[in-house]
């Protein structure tokens, strides 16, 4: 007989900012017997999935894919583009910008940080000034986490591109779109992004385990000269393979799922998908703004124009533990929230609102959080869910 406590009944509400809910039709699409990835039957599945990812990235350029989580695609972006000792700038946004920078430093790159308050985000005027001051063009690349999953902050990429152009600097633009792709507008070609890093388990609504990089012609030219050590992630080796991607066995079942997930995205259309994410995010923010009364939890991101539409980070009042709240919400209501990462551990909790999600699902999550605030004795303003409903009913 099991001695562990009974799991709460009903559907588990997964409100982490990734991995995310996997739609039933994606699960069904993956439920297939194994076939050889070199089999002719697989070729159209692969092609349709690849074209679908390019559609979501809004690119016509190169795509290299990996059997790896997002960290693998990060490593691919660095080792394929640079040589030891080269200088790159990382826009500070939170835990994930720090980690990408740390990985670059571990590979022997000289990493400079454009420092920023995590609640406000980088000052792009400072980026322009930094690039203008680099008259010898020693800076090889700017790395930006488009949507900082750890803080709920979105960095406007069109403005990053404008700052680089205004400085007339030729650095490559590398962007992590892991928690923005398939949720927030992302235009690789229009914004002249040279290398974009994406993963399967967030807006693409798939299991974790596959990641990819979109790569521009300019980045391919840089790749030909880059000497950092690589093998499993080497784009030159990948180009020689029949699929022009992957080293090793292809994850066939993942591709059946991917083909279905991009079909769902195309069916919804990108504008409608972005509008839905904005609507659900705004409802969440309205709820938190009500909870903030009586010295309650508040929005971590203090710059409304940069508030993420895929994740909201909520700062707990001093002396109150977000982990206790997360525990109550999980145990009593079967709702899983994200916790604080790195320096924000024990200070914030995060509500993921991306992927396969609708109004009743976000209201269920917000209701569970509001009940959790009461049960945990955390001061807050009442009526957050009401404010979210008012907004959603009128939207
Ligand atoms: N970058 C961002 C913005 C992320 O949110 C994550 C993971 O959540 C990563 C990178 C790392 O990806 P993974 O955990 O898939 O290795």
Coordinates of C-alpha atoms and ligand atoms in Angstrom, one line a residue:
X1 CA 0.0 0.0 0.0
X2 CA 1.3 3.4 -0.9
X3 CA 2.0 5.7 2.0
X4 CA 2.3 8.9 -0.1
X5 CA -0.6 11.4 0.2
X6 CA -3.4 11.0 -2.4
X7 CA -3.0 13.2 -5.5
X8 CA -5.7 15.8 -5.6
X9 CA -8.4 14.7 -8.1
X10 CA -9.2 16.5 -11.3
X11 CA -6.8 17.8 -14.0
X12 CA -3.4 19.0 -12.9
X13 CA -3.2 22.7 -13.8
X14 CA 0.3 23.3 -15.1
X15 CA 1.0 27.0 -14.8
X16 CA 4.8 27.0 -15.0
X17 CA 6.5 29.1 -17.6
X18 CA 7.7 26.0 -19.4
X19 CA 7.5 23.2 -20.0
X20 CA 3.9 23.9 -20.8
X21 CA 0.7 22.0 -21.5
X22 CA 0.9 19.6 -24.4
X23 CA -2.3 19.7 -26.5
X24 CA -4.1 16.4 -26.8
X25 CA -3.8 16.4 -30.6
X26 CA 0.0 16.7 -30.2
X27 CA 0.1 13.8 -27.8
X28 CA -2.0 11.7 -30.2
X29 CA 0.2 12.7 -33.2
X30 CA 3.3 11.4 -31.3
X31 CA 1.6 8.2 -30.3
X32 CA 3.1 6.2 -33.3
X33 CA 5.2 3.1 -33.8
X34 CA 8.9 3.7 -34.6
X35 CA 10.0 4.2 -38.2
X36 CA 13.5 4.7 -39.7
X37 CA 14.3 8.4 -39.9
X38 CA 15.8 7.7 -43.3
X39 CA 12.5 6.1 -44.5
X40 CA 10.8 7.9 -47.3
X41 CA 7.6 8.1 -45.2
X42 CA 9.4 10.3 -42.7
X43 CA 10.7 12.9 -45.3
X44 CA 7.5 14.9 -45.7
X45 CA 6.9 14.9 -41.9
X46 CA 10.3 16.3 -41.4
X47 CA 10.0 18.9 -44.2
X48 CA 6.6 20.1 -43.0
X49 CA 7.8 20.4 -39.4
X50 CA 11.0 22.3 -40.5
X51 CA 8.9 24.7 -42.7
X52 CA 6.5 25.2 -39.8
X53 CA 9.3 26.2 -37.4
X54 CA 10.6 28.6 -40.0
X55 CA 7.1 30.1 -40.3
X56 CA 6.9 30.6 -36.5
X57 CA 10.5 32.1 -36.5
X58 CA 9.4 34.3 -39.5
X59 CA 12.6 33.3 -41.4
X60 CA 13.6 31.8 -44.7
X61 CA 17.2 31.2 -43.5
X62 CA 19.1 28.2 -42.1
X63 CA 17.7 26.0 -39.3
X64 CA 19.8 23.5 -37.3
X65 CA 18.2 21.2 -34.8
X66 CA 19.4 19.3 -31.8
X67 CA 18.4 16.4 -29.5
X68 CA 19.0 18.6 -26.5
X69 CA 17.1 21.1 -24.3
X70 CA 17.7 24.8 -24.8
X71 CA 21.1 24.7 -23.2
X72 CA 22.3 22.6 -26.2
X73 CA 21.1 25.3 -28.6
X74 CA 22.9 27.9 -26.5
X75 CA 26.1 25.9 -26.7
X76 CA 25.6 25.5 -30.5
X77 CA 25.1 29.3 -31.0
X78 CA 28.4 30.0 -29.2
X79 CA 30.7 27.2 -30.4
X80 CA 29.7 27.6 -34.0
X81 CA 30.1 31.4 -34.2
X82 CA 33.2 32.3 -32.2
X83 CA 36.9 31.7 -31.6
X84 CA 38.6 31.7 -28.1
X85 CA 39.2 35.2 -26.7
X86 CA 36.6 37.0 -28.8
X87 CA 34.5 39.6 -27.1
X88 CA 30.7 39.5 -26.8
X89 CA 28.2 41.7 -24.9
X90 CA 25.3 40.1 -23.0
X91 CA 22.3 42.3 -22.2
X92 CA 21.6 41.6 -18.5
X93 CA 18.0 40.6 -17.9
X94 CA 18.1 37.9 -15.2
X95 CA 19.0 34.3 -14.5
X96 CA 19.0 33.2 -18.1
X97 CA 21.1 36.0 -19.5
X98 CA 23.5 35.3 -16.6
X99 CA 23.6 31.6 -17.5
X100 CA 24.1 32.2 -21.3
X101 CA 27.0 34.6 -20.4
X102 CA 28.5 32.1 -18.0
X103 CA 28.4 29.4 -20.7
X104 CA 30.2 31.8 -23.1
X105 CA 32.9 32.6 -20.5
X106 CA 33.4 28.8 -19.9
X107 CA 34.1 28.5 -23.6
X108 CA 36.8 31.1 -23.4
X109 CA 35.0 34.1 -24.7
X110 CA 35.4 37.5 -23.1
X111 CA 32.0 38.4 -21.9
X112 CA 31.0 41.9 -21.1
X113 CA 27.7 42.6 -19.5
X114 CA 25.4 45.6 -20.2
X115 CA 24.3 45.8 -16.6
X116 CA 20.6 46.4 -15.9
X117 CA 18.1 46.5 -13.1
X118 CA 16.2 43.2 -13.5
X119 CA 12.9 44.9 -12.8
X120 CA 13.5 47.5 -15.6
X121 CA 15.7 45.9 -18.2
X122 CA 18.6 47.2 -20.2
X123 CA 18.9 50.8 -21.3
X124 CA 19.3 50.5 -25.1
X125 CA 20.7 54.1 -25.3
X126 CA 23.7 52.6 -23.3
X127 CA 24.0 49.8 -25.8
X128 CA 24.2 52.2 -28.6
X129 CA 26.8 54.3 -26.8
X130 CA 28.8 51.1 -26.0
X131 CA 28.8 50.1 -29.6
X132 CA 29.7 53.6 -30.8
X133 CA 32.7 53.7 -28.4
X134 CA 33.9 50.4 -30.0
X135 CA 35.3 52.1 -33.1
X136 CA 37.6 49.1 -33.8
X137 CA 34.6 46.7 -33.9
X138 CA 36.2 44.4 -31.3
X139 CA 32.7 43.4 -30.1
X140 CA 31.7 40.4 -32.1
X141 CA 28.1 39.9 -30.9
X142 CA 25.3 41.2 -28.8
X143 CA 23.3 38.5 -27.0
X144 CA 19.8 39.2 -25.9
X145 CA 17.2 37.0 -24.1
X146 CA 14.1 38.2 -25.8
X147 CA 11.8 37.1 -23.0
X148 CA 13.6 36.6 -19.6
X149 CA 11.6 33.7 -18.2
X150 CA 13.1 34.3 -14.7
X151 CA 11.8 37.9 -14.4
X152 CA 8.8 38.2 -16.8
X153 CA 10.6 40.8 -18.9
X154 CA 10.5 41.2 -22.6
X155 CA 13.3 43.1 -24.4
X156 CA 12.0 44.9 -27.6
X157 CA 14.2 43.5 -30.3
X158 CA 13.2 46.1 -33.0
X159 CA 14.8 48.7 -30.6
X160 CA 17.9 46.5 -30.1
X161 CA 18.3 46.3 -33.8
X162 CA 17.7 50.1 -34.2
X163 CA 20.4 50.8 -31.5
X164 CA 22.9 48.6 -33.4
X165 CA 22.1 50.2 -36.7
X166 CA 22.3 53.7 -35.2
X167 CA 25.8 52.9 -34.0
X168 CA 26.7 51.5 -37.4
X169 CA 28.2 48.5 -35.7
X170 CA 28.6 45.1 -37.5
X171 CA 28.3 42.8 -34.5
X172 CA 26.1 39.7 -34.8
X173 CA 22.8 39.8 -33.0
X174 CA 22.1 36.6 -31.1
X175 CA 18.7 36.1 -29.5
X176 CA 17.3 33.6 -27.1
X177 CA 13.6 33.1 -28.0
X178 CA 13.0 30.1 -25.8
X179 CA 10.1 31.5 -23.9
X180 CA 8.9 33.9 -26.6
X181 CA 8.6 31.8 -29.7
X182 CA 5.0 30.8 -30.4
X183 CA 3.8 33.3 -27.8
X184 CA 5.3 36.8 -28.6
X185 CA 5.9 38.3 -32.0
X186 CA 9.3 37.3 -33.2
X187 CA 10.6 38.3 -36.7
X188 CA 14.0 36.8 -37.3
X189 CA 14.5 38.2 -40.8
X190 CA 12.8 41.6 -40.4
X191 CA 14.8 42.3 -37.3
X192 CA 18.0 40.9 -38.9
X193 CA 18.7 38.5 -36.1
X194 CA 21.8 36.4 -37.0
X195 CA 21.3 33.5 -34.7
X196 CA 18.1 32.6 -32.7
X197 CA 18.0 30.0 -30.0
X198 CA 14.7 28.1 -29.5
X199 CA 13.3 25.0 -27.7
X200 CA 10.5 22.6 -28.0
X201 CA 8.9 22.8 -24.5
X202 CA 7.3 26.2 -24.4
X203 CA 5.3 28.0 -27.1
X204 CA 5.7 25.0 -29.4
X205 CA 3.8 22.9 -26.9
X206 CA 6.0 19.8 -27.1
X207 CA 7.9 17.7 -24.6
X208 CA 11.3 19.0 -23.6
X209 CA 14.3 17.6 -25.5
X210 CA 14.6 19.3 -28.8
X211 CA 16.1 22.7 -29.5
X212 CA 17.3 24.5 -32.6
X213 CA 19.0 27.6 -34.0
X214 CA 17.9 29.8 -36.9
X215 CA 21.0 31.1 -38.6
X216 CA 21.5 34.0 -41.0
X217 CA 23.9 34.1 -44.0
X218 CA 26.0 36.6 -42.1
X219 CA 26.2 34.2 -39.2
X220 CA 27.1 31.3 -41.6
X221 CA 30.0 33.4 -42.9
X222 CA 31.2 34.0 -39.3
X223 CA 30.8 30.3 -38.6
X224 CA 33.2 29.4 -41.4
X225 CA 35.9 31.3 -39.5
X226 CA 35.0 30.3 -35.9
X227 CA 37.5 27.9 -34.2
X228 CA 35.9 27.0 -30.9
X229 CA 35.8 23.2 -30.4
X230 CA 32.6 21.5 -31.4
X231 CA 31.4 18.2 -32.9
X232 CA 27.8 17.2 -31.9
X233 CA 26.6 20.7 -32.6
X234 CA 28.7 21.5 -35.6
X235 CA 26.7 23.2 -38.4
X236 CA 29.3 22.3 -41.1
X237 CA 28.9 18.6 -40.2
X238 CA 25.2 19.0 -40.2
X239 CA 25.1 20.5 -43.6
X240 CA 26.6 17.3 -45.0
X241 CA 23.8 15.1 -43.6
X242 CA 20.7 14.3 -45.8
X243 CA 18.4 16.3 -43.5
X244 CA 21.0 19.2 -43.4
X245 CA 20.6 19.1 -39.6
X246 CA 21.1 16.9 -36.5
X247 CA 24.1 14.7 -35.7
X248 CA 22.9 11.2 -34.7
X249 CA 19.5 9.7 -34.6
X250 CA 16.5 12.0 -35.3
X251 CA 13.7 12.1 -32.7
X252 CA 11.0 10.8 -35.1
X253 CA 8.1 10.9 -32.7
X254 CA 9.0 14.5 -31.7
X255 CA 8.6 15.4 -35.4
X256 CA 5.1 14.0 -35.6
X257 CA 4.3 16.2 -32.6
X258 CA 6.1 19.2 -34.0
X259 CA 4.2 18.9 -37.3
X260 CA 0.9 19.0 -35.4
X261 CA 1.9 21.8 -33.1
X262 CA 2.9 24.1 -36.0
X263 CA -0.3 23.1 -37.7
X264 CA -2.2 24.3 -34.7
X265 CA -0.3 27.6 -34.7
X266 CA -0.9 28.1 -38.4
X267 CA -4.6 27.3 -38.0
X268 CA -4.9 29.9 -35.1
X269 CA -2.7 32.4 -37.1
X270 CA 0.2 34.3 -35.6
X271 CA -1.8 37.6 -35.0
X272 CA -4.5 35.7 -33.1
X273 CA -2.0 33.7 -31.1
X274 CA -0.1 36.9 -30.1
X275 CA -3.5 38.6 -29.2
X276 CA -4.5 35.6 -27.0
X277 CA -1.2 35.6 -25.1
X278 CA -1.5 39.4 -24.6
X279 CA -5.1 38.9 -23.3
X280 CA -4.3 36.2 -20.8
X281 CA -1.1 38.0 -19.7
X282 CA -3.0 41.3 -19.2
X283 CA -5.7 39.5 -17.1
X284 CA -3.0 38.0 -14.9
X285 CA -1.4 41.4 -14.5
X286 CA -4.7 43.0 -13.5
X287 CA -5.2 40.3 -10.9
X288 CA -1.7 40.9 -9.4
X289 CA -2.3 44.7 -9.4
X290 CA -5.4 44.1 -7.2
X291 CA -3.5 41.7 -4.9
X292 CA -0.8 44.4 -4.5
X293 CA -3.1 46.4 -2.2
X294 CA -2.6 46.0 1.6
X295 CA 1.1 45.5 1.0
X296 CA 0.4 42.4 -1.0
X297 CA 2.4 40.7 -3.8
X298 CA 3.2 42.9 -6.7
X299 CA 4.4 42.7 -10.3
X300 CA 8.1 42.2 -10.4
X301 CA 8.5 43.9 -13.8
X302 CA 8.0 47.6 -13.2
X303 CA 8.2 48.7 -16.9
X304 CA 4.7 48.0 -18.4
X305 CA 5.9 48.2 -22.0
X306 CA 8.3 45.4 -21.3
X307 CA 5.9 43.1 -19.3
X308 CA 6.1 39.6 -20.8
X309 CA 3.0 38.1 -22.4
X310 CA 4.2 34.6 -21.6
X311 CA 5.1 34.7 -17.9
X312 CA 4.4 37.0 -15.0
X313 CA 6.8 37.2 -12.0
X314 CA 5.2 38.2 -8.7
X315 CA 7.3 39.7 -5.9
X316 CA 6.2 38.6 -2.5
X317 CA 5.9 41.0 0.4
X318 CA 8.9 41.1 2.7
X319 CA 8.8 38.3 5.3
X320 CA 6.5 36.0 3.2
X321 CA 7.7 32.8 1.5
X322 CA 6.6 32.2 -2.0
X323 CA 7.5 28.5 -1.6
X324 CA 4.9 28.1 1.1
X325 CA 2.3 29.6 -1.2
X326 CA 3.4 27.3 -4.1
X327 CA 3.2 24.3 -1.8
X328 CA -0.3 25.1 -0.7
X329 CA -1.5 25.8 -4.2
X330 CA 0.0 22.6 -5.4
X331 CA -1.2 20.4 -2.6
X332 CA -4.7 21.8 -2.1
X333 CA -5.6 22.8 -5.7
X334 CA -3.3 20.7 -7.9
X335 CA -1.9 23.8 -9.5
X336 CA 1.8 24.0 -10.3
X337 CA 3.4 27.5 -10.3
X338 CA 7.0 28.5 -11.1
X339 CA 9.4 29.4 -8.4
X340 CA 12.1 32.1 -8.2
X341 CA 15.4 31.2 -10.0
X342 CA 18.9 32.1 -8.8
X343 CA 19.0 35.4 -6.9
X344 CA 15.2 35.6 -7.0
X345 CA 14.8 32.2 -5.2
X346 CA 12.5 32.7 -2.1
X347 CA 11.5 36.2 -3.3
X348 CA 9.1 35.6 -6.3
X349 CA 6.8 33.1 -7.8
X350 CA 5.9 32.9 -11.5
X351 CA 2.7 32.3 -13.4
X352 CA 3.2 30.8 -16.8
X353 CA 0.6 31.8 -19.4
X354 CA 1.9 30.5 -22.6
X355 CA 1.1 27.7 -25.0
X356 CA -2.1 25.7 -25.0
X357 CA -4.1 28.0 -22.7
X358 CA -7.5 29.7 -22.6
X359 CA -9.5 32.0 -20.3
X360 CA -11.0 29.3 -18.0
X361 CA -7.5 27.8 -17.5
X362 CA -5.9 31.1 -16.5
X363 CA -8.9 32.0 -14.3
X364 CA -8.5 28.6 -12.6
X365 CA -4.9 29.3 -11.9
X366 CA -5.6 32.9 -10.6
X367 CA -8.4 31.6 -8.4
X368 CA -6.0 29.0 -6.9
X369 CA -3.4 31.6 -6.2
X370 CA -5.9 34.0 -4.6
X371 CA -7.2 31.2 -2.4
X372 CA -3.6 30.3 -1.6
X373 CA -2.9 33.8 -0.5
X374 CA -5.7 33.6 2.0
X375 CA -4.7 30.2 3.3
X376 CA -1.1 31.2 3.7
X377 CA -2.0 34.4 5.6
X378 CA -0.3 36.6 3.1
X379 CA -1.7 40.2 3.0
X380 CA -3.3 41.1 -0.3
X381 CA -6.1 43.0 -1.9
X382 CA -9.2 40.9 -2.5
X383 CA -10.8 40.7 -5.9
X384 CA -7.9 39.9 -8.2
X385 CA -9.8 37.2 -10.0
X386 CA -12.8 39.5 -10.4
X387 CA -10.6 42.1 -12.1
X388 CA -9.2 39.5 -14.4
X389 CA -12.8 38.4 -15.3
X390 CA -13.9 42.0 -15.9
X391 CA -11.0 42.4 -18.3
X392 CA -11.5 39.1 -20.1
X393 CA -15.2 39.6 -20.4
X394 CA -14.7 43.0 -22.0
X395 CA -11.7 42.1 -24.1
Ligands
LIG1 N1 16.6 30.5 -22.0 C1 15.4 30.7 -21.5 C2 14.9 32.1 -21.7 C3 14.8 29.8 -20.7 O1 13.6 30.1 -20.2 C4 15.3 28.5 -20.5 C5 14.6 27.5 -19.7 O2 13.6 27.7 -19.2 C6 16.6 28.3 -21.1 C7 17.2 29.3 -21.8 C8 17.3 27.0 -20.9 O3 16.6 26.0 -21.6 P1 16.5 24.5 -21.2 O4 16.0 24.4 -19.8 O5 15.5 23.9 -22.2 O6 17.9 23.9 -21.3

